[in-house]
């Protein structure tokens, strides 16, 4: 069994060595070792007993921003101190060493940026800032967290006193067109896409590996769960995401 795992690691390292336009796509699974539960796994943390599609929906924010922030503020507070893990670091190192062109992520937790990734496309936005619907001004997360701690509802724009909206894509909202278009371009041009910690079921992100496949690129998957694209992947690694990426980096450096 160990031999089989080793050969899959070698296969991915080999694909990375040969690739000229590789790109990484990540989902919630890469941040689980940082203590951020994937809300699609049942019974995890703050998402237990709530329907994310309802409480984190744009209509919930529009209807009652104070109520929305009473829930969402807890999410902000739970993410603000989280640190990148070894898997984020390996991804950043792949970019620094020129092995990948960039990272597309479904995560809003800022951990790729904290680990040193530079060309980062956060297609679901980020908790880094919140936006005022009136003046479009942005307020940084530190100030938002301070405002949340001192009040009992929505943090307000310092200029307009309007309730802020987190700069994340809520359910019912469209993905940012400019970011998505750059992500699609990277996916189309990629000769290798490595999907890490994503179930590849949430569209439109799940369509990106299909763009790579259709234009003749290869697909590698590093995800414990089954994905709809498993049988089209050149290689799939199903172990712990940190252990798998550590092994890939070791294989690349030897
Ligand atoms: Zn404003």
mmCIF file of C-alpha atoms and ligand atoms in Angstrom:
data_model
loop_
_atom_site.group_PDB
_atom_site.id
_atom_site.type_symbol
_atom_site.label_atom_id
_atom_site.label_comp_id
_atom_site.label_asym_id
_atom_site.label_seq_id
_atom_site.Cartn_x
_atom_site.Cartn_y
_atom_site.Cartn_z
ATOM 1 C CA UNK A 1 0.000 0.000 0.000
ATOM 2 C CA UNK A 2 2.845 2.337 0.876
ATOM 3 C CA UNK A 3 4.409 1.599 -2.497
ATOM 4 C CA UNK A 4 1.173 2.500 -4.273
ATOM 5 C CA UNK A 5 0.955 5.791 -2.389
ATOM 6 C CA UNK A 6 4.560 6.554 -3.231
ATOM 7 C CA UNK A 7 3.962 5.947 -6.901
ATOM 8 C CA UNK A 8 0.997 8.350 -6.926
ATOM 9 C CA UNK A 9 3.138 10.995 -5.233
ATOM 10 C CA UNK A 10 5.810 10.415 -7.865
ATOM 11 C CA UNK A 11 3.221 10.698 -10.624
ATOM 12 C CA UNK A 12 2.057 14.084 -9.396
ATOM 13 C CA UNK A 13 5.634 15.287 -8.895
ATOM 14 C CA UNK A 14 6.396 14.151 -12.456
ATOM 15 C CA UNK A 15 3.387 16.014 -13.850
ATOM 16 C CA UNK A 16 4.524 19.160 -12.008
ATOM 17 C CA UNK A 17 8.056 18.817 -13.368
ATOM 18 C CA UNK A 18 6.796 18.581 -16.935
ATOM 19 C CA UNK A 19 4.083 21.239 -16.696
ATOM 20 C CA UNK A 20 4.690 24.726 -18.021
ATOM 21 C CA UNK A 21 1.373 26.330 -17.142
ATOM 22 C CA UNK A 22 0.139 24.510 -14.036
ATOM 23 C CA UNK A 23 -2.486 26.011 -11.764
ATOM 24 C CA UNK A 24 -3.896 25.037 -8.368
ATOM 25 C CA UNK A 25 -7.576 25.097 -7.407
ATOM 26 C CA UNK A 26 -8.408 24.765 -3.708
ATOM 27 C CA UNK A 27 -11.517 24.249 -1.627
ATOM 28 C CA UNK A 28 -12.450 23.936 2.020
ATOM 29 C CA UNK A 29 -10.416 20.733 2.557
ATOM 30 C CA UNK A 30 -7.086 22.589 2.509
ATOM 31 C CA UNK A 31 -8.147 24.745 5.474
ATOM 32 C CA UNK A 32 -9.526 21.938 7.662
ATOM 33 C CA UNK A 33 -6.036 21.294 9.189
ATOM 34 C CA UNK A 34 -6.045 25.007 10.183
ATOM 35 C CA UNK A 35 -9.110 24.359 12.322
ATOM 36 C CA UNK A 36 -11.723 25.631 9.868
ATOM 37 C CA UNK A 37 -14.442 23.019 9.464
ATOM 38 C CA UNK A 38 -15.982 22.425 6.059
ATOM 39 C CA UNK A 39 -19.605 23.392 6.539
ATOM 40 C CA UNK A 40 -20.622 20.787 3.991
ATOM 41 C CA UNK A 41 -19.536 18.107 6.459
ATOM 42 C CA UNK A 42 -22.531 17.550 8.724
ATOM 43 C CA UNK A 43 -22.442 18.520 12.391
ATOM 44 C CA UNK A 44 -19.386 20.773 12.328
ATOM 45 C CA UNK A 45 -19.023 23.716 14.651
ATOM 46 C CA UNK A 46 -21.037 26.845 14.151
ATOM 47 C CA UNK A 47 -22.808 25.531 11.071
ATOM 48 C CA UNK A 48 -24.450 22.810 13.132
ATOM 49 C CA UNK A 49 -28.194 23.275 13.275
ATOM 50 C CA UNK A 50 -28.257 26.105 10.729
ATOM 51 C CA UNK A 51 -28.766 26.038 6.991
ATOM 52 C CA UNK A 52 -25.826 27.943 5.428
ATOM 53 C CA UNK A 53 -27.904 28.534 2.305
ATOM 54 C CA UNK A 54 -30.379 30.435 4.432
ATOM 55 C CA UNK A 55 -28.277 32.317 7.010
ATOM 56 C CA UNK A 56 -25.463 33.181 4.595
ATOM 57 C CA UNK A 57 -27.827 34.236 1.800
ATOM 58 C CA UNK A 58 -27.852 37.723 0.274
ATOM 59 C CA UNK A 59 -31.591 37.927 1.021
ATOM 60 C CA UNK A 60 -30.888 37.402 4.737
ATOM 61 C CA UNK A 61 -28.454 40.347 4.660
ATOM 62 C CA UNK A 62 -30.927 42.517 2.712
ATOM 63 C CA UNK A 63 -33.890 41.643 4.927
ATOM 64 C CA UNK A 64 -32.253 42.152 8.305
ATOM 65 C CA UNK A 65 -28.540 43.082 8.314
ATOM 66 C CA UNK A 66 -28.405 43.131 12.138
ATOM 67 C CA UNK A 67 -29.693 39.573 12.356
ATOM 68 C CA UNK A 68 -27.416 38.497 9.502
ATOM 69 C CA UNK A 69 -24.358 39.892 11.299
ATOM 70 C CA UNK A 70 -25.267 38.263 14.592
ATOM 71 C CA UNK A 71 -24.588 34.987 12.819
ATOM 72 C CA UNK A 72 -21.972 36.069 10.296
ATOM 73 C CA UNK A 73 -20.022 38.070 12.848
ATOM 74 C CA UNK A 74 -19.340 34.830 14.708
ATOM 75 C CA UNK A 75 -17.982 33.385 11.472
ATOM 76 C CA UNK A 76 -15.660 36.390 11.063
ATOM 77 C CA UNK A 77 -14.498 36.087 14.658
ATOM 78 C CA UNK A 78 -13.857 32.347 14.205
ATOM 79 C CA UNK A 79 -11.668 32.949 11.142
ATOM 80 C CA UNK A 80 -9.703 36.053 12.066
ATOM 81 C CA UNK A 81 -6.969 34.308 14.081
ATOM 82 C CA UNK A 82 -6.557 31.195 11.957
ATOM 83 C CA UNK A 83 -3.121 30.458 10.558
ATOM 84 C CA UNK A 84 -2.102 28.781 7.293
ATOM 85 C CA UNK A 85 -1.021 25.158 7.538
ATOM 86 C CA UNK A 86 1.738 23.221 5.797
ATOM 87 C CA UNK A 87 -0.490 22.532 2.767
ATOM 88 C CA UNK A 88 -0.964 26.286 2.160
ATOM 89 C CA UNK A 89 2.813 26.692 2.543
ATOM 90 C CA UNK A 90 3.603 24.003 -0.037
ATOM 91 C CA UNK A 91 1.207 25.678 -2.506
ATOM 92 C CA UNK A 92 2.927 29.045 -1.935
ATOM 93 C CA UNK A 93 6.318 27.380 -2.422
ATOM 94 C CA UNK A 94 5.151 25.849 -5.730
ATOM 95 C CA UNK A 95 4.403 29.370 -6.967
ATOM 96 C CA UNK A 96 7.686 30.837 -5.668
ATOM 97 C CA UNK A 97 9.663 28.101 -7.432
ATOM 98 C CA UNK A 98 7.783 28.757 -10.675
ATOM 99 C CA UNK A 99 6.053 25.373 -10.804
ATOM 100 C CA UNK A 100 2.541 26.847 -10.827
ATOM 101 C CA UNK A 101 1.242 30.098 -12.301
ATOM 102 C CA UNK A 102 -1.261 30.849 -9.593
ATOM 103 C CA UNK A 103 -3.945 29.698 -7.205
ATOM 104 C CA UNK A 104 -7.709 29.777 -7.619
ATOM 105 C CA UNK A 105 -9.535 29.303 -4.333
ATOM 106 C CA UNK A 106 -13.111 28.856 -3.204
ATOM 107 C CA UNK A 107 -12.012 29.751 0.338
ATOM 108 C CA UNK A 108 -12.651 33.135 1.932
ATOM 109 C CA UNK A 109 -10.238 32.665 4.845
ATOM 110 C CA UNK A 110 -7.189 34.593 3.521
ATOM 111 C CA UNK A 111 -4.871 31.704 4.437
ATOM 112 C CA UNK A 112 -3.270 31.353 0.987
ATOM 113 C CA UNK A 113 -2.327 35.038 1.119
ATOM 114 C CA UNK A 114 -0.974 34.627 4.648
ATOM 115 C CA UNK A 115 1.138 31.673 3.465
ATOM 116 C CA UNK A 116 2.687 33.793 0.703
ATOM 117 C CA UNK A 117 0.674 32.977 -2.439
ATOM 118 C CA UNK A 118 0.771 36.018 -4.710
ATOM 119 C CA UNK A 119 -1.318 35.384 -7.814
ATOM 120 C CA UNK A 120 -4.422 34.436 -5.889
ATOM 121 C CA UNK A 121 -7.918 34.426 -7.326
ATOM 122 C CA UNK A 122 -10.464 34.336 -4.512
ATOM 123 C CA UNK A 123 -13.548 33.528 -6.547
ATOM 124 C CA UNK A 124 -15.842 33.578 -3.499
ATOM 125 C CA UNK A 125 -14.300 36.782 -2.149
ATOM 126 C CA UNK A 126 -12.567 37.142 1.197
ATOM 127 C CA UNK A 127 -13.191 38.195 4.780
ATOM 128 C CA UNK A 128 -10.344 40.723 4.367
ATOM 129 C CA UNK A 129 -12.789 43.596 3.992
ATOM 130 C CA UNK A 130 -16.462 44.531 4.053
ATOM 131 C CA UNK A 131 -18.098 46.916 1.619
ATOM 132 C CA UNK A 132 -20.580 49.769 2.028
ATOM 133 C CA UNK A 133 -23.512 49.377 -0.360
ATOM 134 C CA UNK A 134 -23.878 53.177 -0.610
ATOM 135 C CA UNK A 135 -20.388 54.651 -1.083
ATOM 136 C CA UNK A 136 -18.665 51.325 -2.036
ATOM 137 C CA UNK A 137 -16.020 52.172 0.565
ATOM 138 C CA UNK A 138 -14.215 49.235 2.168
ATOM 139 C CA UNK A 139 -13.578 48.577 5.844
ATOM 140 C CA UNK A 140 -10.816 46.154 6.859
ATOM 141 C CA UNK A 141 -11.454 43.041 8.927
ATOM 142 C CA UNK A 142 -9.718 44.343 12.063
ATOM 143 C CA UNK A 143 -12.042 47.326 12.205
ATOM 144 C CA UNK A 144 -15.067 45.165 11.373
ATOM 145 C CA UNK A 145 -14.222 42.823 14.238
ATOM 146 C CA UNK A 146 -13.842 45.826 16.586
ATOM 147 C CA UNK A 147 -17.198 47.223 15.434
ATOM 148 C CA UNK A 148 -18.813 43.805 15.915
ATOM 149 C CA UNK A 149 -17.427 43.501 19.423
ATOM 150 C CA UNK A 150 -18.718 46.937 20.430
ATOM 151 C CA UNK A 151 -22.219 46.650 18.969
ATOM 152 C CA UNK A 152 -25.076 44.223 18.729
ATOM 153 C CA UNK A 153 -25.759 44.098 15.016
ATOM 154 C CA UNK A 154 -24.359 45.059 11.661
ATOM 155 C CA UNK A 155 -21.065 46.970 11.556
ATOM 156 C CA UNK A 156 -21.685 50.295 9.821
ATOM 157 C CA UNK A 157 -19.784 52.265 7.200
ATOM 158 C CA UNK A 158 -17.865 54.996 9.096
ATOM 159 C CA UNK A 159 -18.935 57.547 6.440
ATOM 160 C CA UNK A 160 -22.580 56.660 5.689
ATOM 161 C CA UNK A 161 -23.740 54.728 8.775
ATOM 162 C CA UNK A 162 -25.064 52.110 6.326
ATOM 163 C CA UNK A 163 -24.770 48.426 7.288
ATOM 164 C CA UNK A 164 -21.714 46.795 5.698
ATOM 165 C CA UNK A 165 -21.756 43.652 3.600
ATOM 166 C CA UNK A 166 -18.844 41.216 3.869
ATOM 167 C CA UNK A 167 -16.729 41.127 0.697
ATOM 168 C CA UNK A 168 -17.552 37.452 0.315
ATOM 169 C CA UNK A 169 -19.897 36.001 -2.244
ATOM 170 C CA UNK A 170 -23.036 35.122 -0.320
ATOM 171 C CA UNK A 171 -25.465 32.483 -1.501
ATOM 172 C CA UNK A 172 -27.719 34.064 -4.126
ATOM 173 C CA UNK A 173 -24.940 36.402 -5.340
ATOM 174 C CA UNK A 174 -22.977 36.219 -8.578
ATOM 175 C CA UNK A 175 -19.254 35.547 -8.492
ATOM 176 C CA UNK A 176 -17.049 38.587 -9.224
ATOM 177 C CA UNK A 177 -16.877 38.671 -13.040
ATOM 178 C CA UNK A 178 -13.299 39.953 -13.351
ATOM 179 C CA UNK A 179 -11.856 37.381 -10.940
ATOM 180 C CA UNK A 180 -13.861 34.556 -12.494
ATOM 181 C CA UNK A 181 -12.768 35.528 -15.986
ATOM 182 C CA UNK A 182 -9.088 35.449 -14.987
ATOM 183 C CA UNK A 183 -9.644 32.075 -13.286
ATOM 184 C CA UNK A 184 -11.227 30.689 -16.457
ATOM 185 C CA UNK A 185 -8.315 31.991 -18.511
ATOM 186 C CA UNK A 186 -5.809 30.267 -16.196
ATOM 187 C CA UNK A 187 -7.847 27.049 -16.355
ATOM 188 C CA UNK A 188 -8.080 27.133 -20.154
ATOM 189 C CA UNK A 189 -4.346 27.727 -20.570
ATOM 190 C CA UNK A 190 -3.316 25.191 -17.924
ATOM 191 C CA UNK A 191 -1.520 22.048 -18.996
ATOM 192 C CA UNK A 192 -2.041 20.775 -15.442
ATOM 193 C CA UNK A 193 -4.648 21.644 -12.853
ATOM 194 C CA UNK A 194 -4.192 20.356 -9.305
ATOM 195 C CA UNK A 195 -7.452 20.393 -7.353
ATOM 196 C CA UNK A 196 -6.819 20.326 -3.614
ATOM 197 C CA UNK A 197 -9.439 19.810 -0.913
ATOM 198 C CA UNK A 198 -12.426 20.468 -3.140
ATOM 199 C CA UNK A 199 -15.366 18.156 -3.687
ATOM 200 C CA UNK A 200 -15.658 19.747 -7.164
ATOM 201 C CA UNK A 201 -19.418 19.869 -6.807
ATOM 202 C CA UNK A 202 -20.001 23.612 -6.295
ATOM 203 C CA UNK A 203 -20.456 25.454 -9.560
ATOM 204 C CA UNK A 204 -19.107 27.458 -11.243
ATOM 205 C CA UNK A 205 -15.794 26.528 -9.589
ATOM 206 C CA UNK A 206 -16.415 22.883 -10.450
ATOM 207 C CA UNK A 207 -16.442 23.816 -14.147
ATOM 208 C CA UNK A 208 -12.827 25.069 -14.072
ATOM 209 C CA UNK A 209 -11.126 21.633 -14.181
ATOM 210 C CA UNK A 210 -13.403 20.756 -17.075
ATOM 211 C CA UNK A 211 -12.029 23.752 -18.993
ATOM 212 C CA UNK A 212 -8.512 22.413 -18.432
ATOM 213 C CA UNK A 213 -9.488 18.908 -19.535
ATOM 214 C CA UNK A 214 -11.294 20.166 -22.626
ATOM 215 C CA UNK A 215 -8.280 22.158 -23.756
ATOM 216 C CA UNK A 216 -6.038 19.110 -23.424
ATOM 217 C CA UNK A 217 -4.569 19.660 -19.962
ATOM 218 C CA UNK A 218 -4.222 17.054 -17.229
ATOM 219 C CA UNK A 219 -6.029 16.930 -13.949
ATOM 220 C CA UNK A 220 -4.612 15.900 -10.571
ATOM 221 C CA UNK A 221 -6.828 15.615 -7.492
ATOM 222 C CA UNK A 222 -5.679 15.758 -3.858
ATOM 223 C CA UNK A 223 -8.905 15.259 -1.943
ATOM 224 C CA UNK A 224 -10.046 12.636 0.537
ATOM 225 C CA UNK A 225 -13.636 12.424 -0.701
ATOM 226 C CA UNK A 226 -14.883 11.203 -4.042
ATOM 227 C CA UNK A 227 -15.347 13.824 -6.758
ATOM 228 C CA UNK A 228 -17.296 13.698 -10.018
ATOM 229 C CA UNK A 229 -14.014 14.025 -11.951
ATOM 230 C CA UNK A 230 -12.057 11.197 -10.271
ATOM 231 C CA UNK A 231 -12.147 8.965 -13.338
ATOM 232 C CA UNK A 232 -10.826 11.757 -15.552
ATOM 233 C CA UNK A 233 -7.879 12.581 -13.304
ATOM 234 C CA UNK A 234 -4.373 11.524 -14.299
ATOM 235 C CA UNK A 235 -3.719 10.913 -10.605
ATOM 236 C CA UNK A 236 -5.687 11.109 -7.376
ATOM 237 C CA UNK A 237 -4.188 11.353 -3.880
ATOM 238 C CA UNK A 238 -6.683 10.545 -1.133
ATOM 239 C CA UNK A 239 -4.630 10.866 2.046
ATOM 240 C CA UNK A 240 -4.426 13.728 4.527
ATOM 241 C CA UNK A 241 -3.877 16.911 2.532
ATOM 242 C CA UNK A 242 -0.839 18.040 4.555
ATOM 243 C CA UNK A 243 0.878 14.649 4.385
ATOM 244 C CA UNK A 244 0.196 14.316 0.658
ATOM 245 C CA UNK A 245 1.510 17.782 -0.254
ATOM 246 C CA UNK A 246 4.529 17.392 2.014
ATOM 247 C CA UNK A 247 5.360 14.161 0.182
ATOM 248 C CA UNK A 248 4.936 15.848 -3.214
ATOM 249 C CA UNK A 249 7.302 18.643 -2.217
ATOM 250 C CA UNK A 250 9.834 16.117 -0.948
ATOM 251 C CA UNK A 251 9.588 14.186 -4.221
ATOM 252 C CA UNK A 252 10.151 17.427 -6.170
ATOM 253 C CA UNK A 253 13.220 18.358 -4.164
ATOM 254 C CA UNK A 254 14.882 14.948 -4.406
HETATM 255 ZN ZN1 LIG B 1 -20.397 54.238 3.003
#
